[in-house]
PDB file of C-alpha atoms in Angstrom:
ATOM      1  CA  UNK A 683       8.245  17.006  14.871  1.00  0.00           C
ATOM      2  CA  UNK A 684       5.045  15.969  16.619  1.00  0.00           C
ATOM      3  CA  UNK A 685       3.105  12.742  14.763  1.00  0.00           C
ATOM      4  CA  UNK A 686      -0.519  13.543  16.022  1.00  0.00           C
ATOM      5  CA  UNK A 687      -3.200  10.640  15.326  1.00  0.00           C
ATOM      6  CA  UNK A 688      -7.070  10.603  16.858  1.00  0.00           C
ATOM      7  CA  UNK A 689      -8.031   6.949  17.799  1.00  0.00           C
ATOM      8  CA  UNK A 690     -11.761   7.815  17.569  1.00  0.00           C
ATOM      9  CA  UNK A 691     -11.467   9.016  13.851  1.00  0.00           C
ATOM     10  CA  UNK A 692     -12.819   6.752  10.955  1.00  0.00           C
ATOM     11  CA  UNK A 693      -8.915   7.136   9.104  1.00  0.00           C
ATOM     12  CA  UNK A 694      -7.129   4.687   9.782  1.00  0.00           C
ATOM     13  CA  UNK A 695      -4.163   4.969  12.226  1.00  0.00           C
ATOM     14  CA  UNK A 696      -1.543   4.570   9.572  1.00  0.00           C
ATOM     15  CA  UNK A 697      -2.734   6.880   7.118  1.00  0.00           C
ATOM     16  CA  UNK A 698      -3.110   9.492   9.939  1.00  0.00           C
ATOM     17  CA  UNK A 699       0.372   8.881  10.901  1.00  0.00           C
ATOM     18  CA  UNK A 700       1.239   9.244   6.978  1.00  0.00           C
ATOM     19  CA  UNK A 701      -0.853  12.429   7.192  1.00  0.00           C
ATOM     20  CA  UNK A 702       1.160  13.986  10.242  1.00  0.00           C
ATOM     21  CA  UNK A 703       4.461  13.453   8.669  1.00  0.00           C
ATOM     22  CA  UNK A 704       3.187  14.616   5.199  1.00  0.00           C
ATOM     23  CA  UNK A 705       2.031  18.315   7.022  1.00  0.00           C
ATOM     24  CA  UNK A 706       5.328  18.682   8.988  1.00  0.00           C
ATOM     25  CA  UNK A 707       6.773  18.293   5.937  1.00  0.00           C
ATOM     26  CA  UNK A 708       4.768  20.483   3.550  1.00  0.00           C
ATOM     27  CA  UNK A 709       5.228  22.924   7.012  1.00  0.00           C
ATOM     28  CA  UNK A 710       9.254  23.092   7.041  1.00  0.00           C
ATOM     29  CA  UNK A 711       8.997  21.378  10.423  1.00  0.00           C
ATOM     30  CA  UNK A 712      11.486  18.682   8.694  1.00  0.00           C
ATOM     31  CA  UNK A 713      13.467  18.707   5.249  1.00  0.00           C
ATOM     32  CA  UNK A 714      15.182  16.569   3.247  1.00  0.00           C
ATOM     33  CA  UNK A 715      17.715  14.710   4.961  1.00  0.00           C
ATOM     34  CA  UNK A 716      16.069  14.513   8.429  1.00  0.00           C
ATOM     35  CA  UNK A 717      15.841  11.309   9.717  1.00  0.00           C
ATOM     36  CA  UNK A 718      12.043  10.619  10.899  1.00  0.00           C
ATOM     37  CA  UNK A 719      11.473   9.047  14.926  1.00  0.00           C
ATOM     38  CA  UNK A 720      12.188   5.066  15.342  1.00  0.00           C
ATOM     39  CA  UNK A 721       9.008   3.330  14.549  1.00  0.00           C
ATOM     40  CA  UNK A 722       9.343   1.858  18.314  1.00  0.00           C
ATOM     41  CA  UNK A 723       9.935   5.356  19.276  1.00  0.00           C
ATOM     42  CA  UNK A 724       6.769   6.431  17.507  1.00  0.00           C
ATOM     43  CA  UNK A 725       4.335   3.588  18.784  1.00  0.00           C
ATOM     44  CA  UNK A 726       5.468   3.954  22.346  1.00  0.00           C
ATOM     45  CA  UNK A 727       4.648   7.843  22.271  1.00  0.00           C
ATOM     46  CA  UNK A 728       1.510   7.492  20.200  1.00  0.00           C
ATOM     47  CA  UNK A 729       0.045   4.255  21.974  1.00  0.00           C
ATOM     48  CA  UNK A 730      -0.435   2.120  18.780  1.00  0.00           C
ATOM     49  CA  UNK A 731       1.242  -0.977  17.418  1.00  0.00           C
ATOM     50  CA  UNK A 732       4.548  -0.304  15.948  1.00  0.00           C
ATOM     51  CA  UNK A 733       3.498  -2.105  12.056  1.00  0.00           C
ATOM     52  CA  UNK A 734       1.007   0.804  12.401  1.00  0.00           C
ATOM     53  CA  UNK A 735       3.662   3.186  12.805  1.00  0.00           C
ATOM     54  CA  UNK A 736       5.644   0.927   9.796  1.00  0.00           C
ATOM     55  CA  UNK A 737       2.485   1.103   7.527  1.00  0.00           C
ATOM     56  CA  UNK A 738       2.339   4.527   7.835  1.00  0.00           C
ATOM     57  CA  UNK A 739       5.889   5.146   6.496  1.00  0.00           C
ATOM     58  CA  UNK A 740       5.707   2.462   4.107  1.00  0.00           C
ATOM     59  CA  UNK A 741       3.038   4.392   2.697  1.00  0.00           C
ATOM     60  CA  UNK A 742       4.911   7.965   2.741  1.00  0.00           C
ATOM     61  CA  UNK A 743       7.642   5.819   1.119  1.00  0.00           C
ATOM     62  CA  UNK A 744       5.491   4.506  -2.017  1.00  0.00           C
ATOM     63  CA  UNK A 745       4.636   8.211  -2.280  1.00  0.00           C
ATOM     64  CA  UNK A 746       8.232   8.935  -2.923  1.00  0.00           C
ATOM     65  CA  UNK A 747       8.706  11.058   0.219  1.00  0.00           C
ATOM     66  CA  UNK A 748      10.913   9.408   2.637  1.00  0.00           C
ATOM     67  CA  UNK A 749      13.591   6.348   2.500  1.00  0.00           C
ATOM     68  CA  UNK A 750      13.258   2.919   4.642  1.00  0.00           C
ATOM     69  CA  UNK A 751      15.971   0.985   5.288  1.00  0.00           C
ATOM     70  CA  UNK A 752      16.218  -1.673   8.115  1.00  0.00           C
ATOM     71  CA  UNK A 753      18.905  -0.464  10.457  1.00  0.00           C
ATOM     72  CA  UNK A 754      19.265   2.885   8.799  1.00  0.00           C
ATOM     73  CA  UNK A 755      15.563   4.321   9.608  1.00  0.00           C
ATOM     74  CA  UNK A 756      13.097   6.526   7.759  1.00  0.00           C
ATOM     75  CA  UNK A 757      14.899   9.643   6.172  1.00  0.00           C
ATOM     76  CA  UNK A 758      12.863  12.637   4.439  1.00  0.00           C
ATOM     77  CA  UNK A 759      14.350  12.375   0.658  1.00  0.00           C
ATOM     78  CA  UNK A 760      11.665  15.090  -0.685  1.00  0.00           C
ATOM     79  CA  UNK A 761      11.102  18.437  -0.724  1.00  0.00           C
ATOM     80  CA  UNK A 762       7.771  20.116   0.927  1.00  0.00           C
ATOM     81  CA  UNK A 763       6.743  20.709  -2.737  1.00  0.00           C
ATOM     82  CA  UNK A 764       7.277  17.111  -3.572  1.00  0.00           C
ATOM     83  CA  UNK A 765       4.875  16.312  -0.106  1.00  0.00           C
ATOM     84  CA  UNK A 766       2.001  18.198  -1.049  1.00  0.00           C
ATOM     85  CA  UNK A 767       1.416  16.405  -3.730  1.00  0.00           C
ATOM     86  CA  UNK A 768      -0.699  13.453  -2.378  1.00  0.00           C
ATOM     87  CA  UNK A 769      -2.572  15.915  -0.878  1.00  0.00           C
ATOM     88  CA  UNK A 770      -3.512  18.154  -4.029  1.00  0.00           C
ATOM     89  CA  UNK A 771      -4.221  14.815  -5.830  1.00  0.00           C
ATOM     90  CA  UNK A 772      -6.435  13.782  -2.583  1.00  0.00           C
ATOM     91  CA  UNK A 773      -8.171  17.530  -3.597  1.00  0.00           C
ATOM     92  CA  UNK A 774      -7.812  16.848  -7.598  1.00  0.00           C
ATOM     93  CA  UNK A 775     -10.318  13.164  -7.110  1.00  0.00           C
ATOM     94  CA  UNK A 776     -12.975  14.600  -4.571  1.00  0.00           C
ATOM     95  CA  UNK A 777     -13.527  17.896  -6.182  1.00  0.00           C
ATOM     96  CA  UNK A 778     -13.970  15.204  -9.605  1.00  0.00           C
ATOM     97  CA  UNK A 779     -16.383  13.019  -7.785  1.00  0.00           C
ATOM     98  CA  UNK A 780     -17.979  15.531  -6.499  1.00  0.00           C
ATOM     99  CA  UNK A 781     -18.944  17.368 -10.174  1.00  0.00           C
ATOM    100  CA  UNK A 782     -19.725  13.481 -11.092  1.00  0.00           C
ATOM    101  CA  UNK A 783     -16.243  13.188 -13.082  1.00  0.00           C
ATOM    102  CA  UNK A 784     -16.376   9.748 -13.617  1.00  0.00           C
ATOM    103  CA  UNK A 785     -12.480   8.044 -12.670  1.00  0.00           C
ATOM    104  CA  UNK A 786     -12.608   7.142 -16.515  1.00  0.00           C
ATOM    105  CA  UNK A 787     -12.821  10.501 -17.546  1.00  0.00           C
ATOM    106  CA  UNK A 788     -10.520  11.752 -14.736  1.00  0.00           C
ATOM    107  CA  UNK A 789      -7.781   9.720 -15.810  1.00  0.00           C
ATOM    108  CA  UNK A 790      -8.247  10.658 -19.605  1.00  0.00           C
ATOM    109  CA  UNK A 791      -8.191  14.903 -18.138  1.00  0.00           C
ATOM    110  CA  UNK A 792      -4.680  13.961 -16.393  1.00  0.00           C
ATOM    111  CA  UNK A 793      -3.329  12.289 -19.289  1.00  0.00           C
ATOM    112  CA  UNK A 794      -4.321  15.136 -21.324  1.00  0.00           C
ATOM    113  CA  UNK A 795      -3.054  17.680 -18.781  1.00  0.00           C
ATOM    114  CA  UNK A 796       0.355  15.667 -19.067  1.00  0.00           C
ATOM    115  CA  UNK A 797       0.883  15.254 -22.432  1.00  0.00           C
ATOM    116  CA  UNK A 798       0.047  18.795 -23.144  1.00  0.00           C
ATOM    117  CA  UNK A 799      -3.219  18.790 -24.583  1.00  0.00           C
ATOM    118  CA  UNK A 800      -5.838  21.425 -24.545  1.00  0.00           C
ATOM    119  CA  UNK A 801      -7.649  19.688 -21.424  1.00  0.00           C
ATOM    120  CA  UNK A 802     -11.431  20.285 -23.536  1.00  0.00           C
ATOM    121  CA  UNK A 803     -10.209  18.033 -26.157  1.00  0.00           C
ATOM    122  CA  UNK A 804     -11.042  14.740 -26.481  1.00  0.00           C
ATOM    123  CA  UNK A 805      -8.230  11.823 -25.427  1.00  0.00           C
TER     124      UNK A 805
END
C-alpha cells in the first residue's frame, strides 16, 4: 500500500492521508485485518509530521474503518464496501448543495430514506 499526499493541494495533509488509505481500501489493495504502516513509518516516507500521519487515521477511525491502539497500531476492521461510504456521502452533500438542497432539507431526505419513507413525502 502506497499513502500518496500533494503538499501543494488546498486538502489538508491529514485528510489526504485519510483519502489514500480510504482508496486502497475501497481498491482491495488492503482488507480487513491488515495492519496499516507505523505512523513514524508513514511520516518519514511521506515527509510530514507524524500527528499528521495520526490525524489522518484518527479520522479513518471515527469513520469506523480501521482500529488504533497504542502499541498495537492501525488495523483495517472494514470491508471496501464499508470504506466507500464517506466517499458516496462526500458525493450525496455536493451533488445537494449543488441543486441548492439546503443541509435542513438534506438531513430530513436521509431520515426519510432511513426510516423507509417515500423520499417525496414530507418529514
Amino acid at each position: 500500500m502506497l499513502i500518496r499526499v500533494d503538499t501543494a493541494a488546498p486538502r489538508p495533509l491529514a485528510e489526504q492521508i485519510a483519502a489514500s488509505v480510504r482508496r486502497s481500501l475501497t481498491e482491495g489493495e488492503l482488507a480487513l485485518g491488515d495492519r496499516l504502516p507505523s505512523a513514524r513509518e508513514t511520516a518519514r516516507l511521506l515527509e510530514v509530521n507524524m500527528h499528521t500521519v495520526l490525524r489522518g487515521y484518527q479520522i479513518l477511525k471515527a469513520e469506523g474503518l480501521i482500529d488504533l491502539r497504542p502499541g498495537r497500531g492501525a488495523v483495517v476492521t472494514a470491508t471496501p464496501e464499508r470504506a466507500r461510504i464517506p466517499d458516496l456521502i462526500d458525493h450525496l452533500v455536493e451533488g445537494a448543495r449543488g441543486a441548492g438542497v439546503t443541509d435542513t432539507e438534506l438531513l430530513a431526505l436521509v431520515q426519510s430514506a432511513l426510516s423507509g419513507r417515500d423520499l417525496g413525502d414530507t418529514p
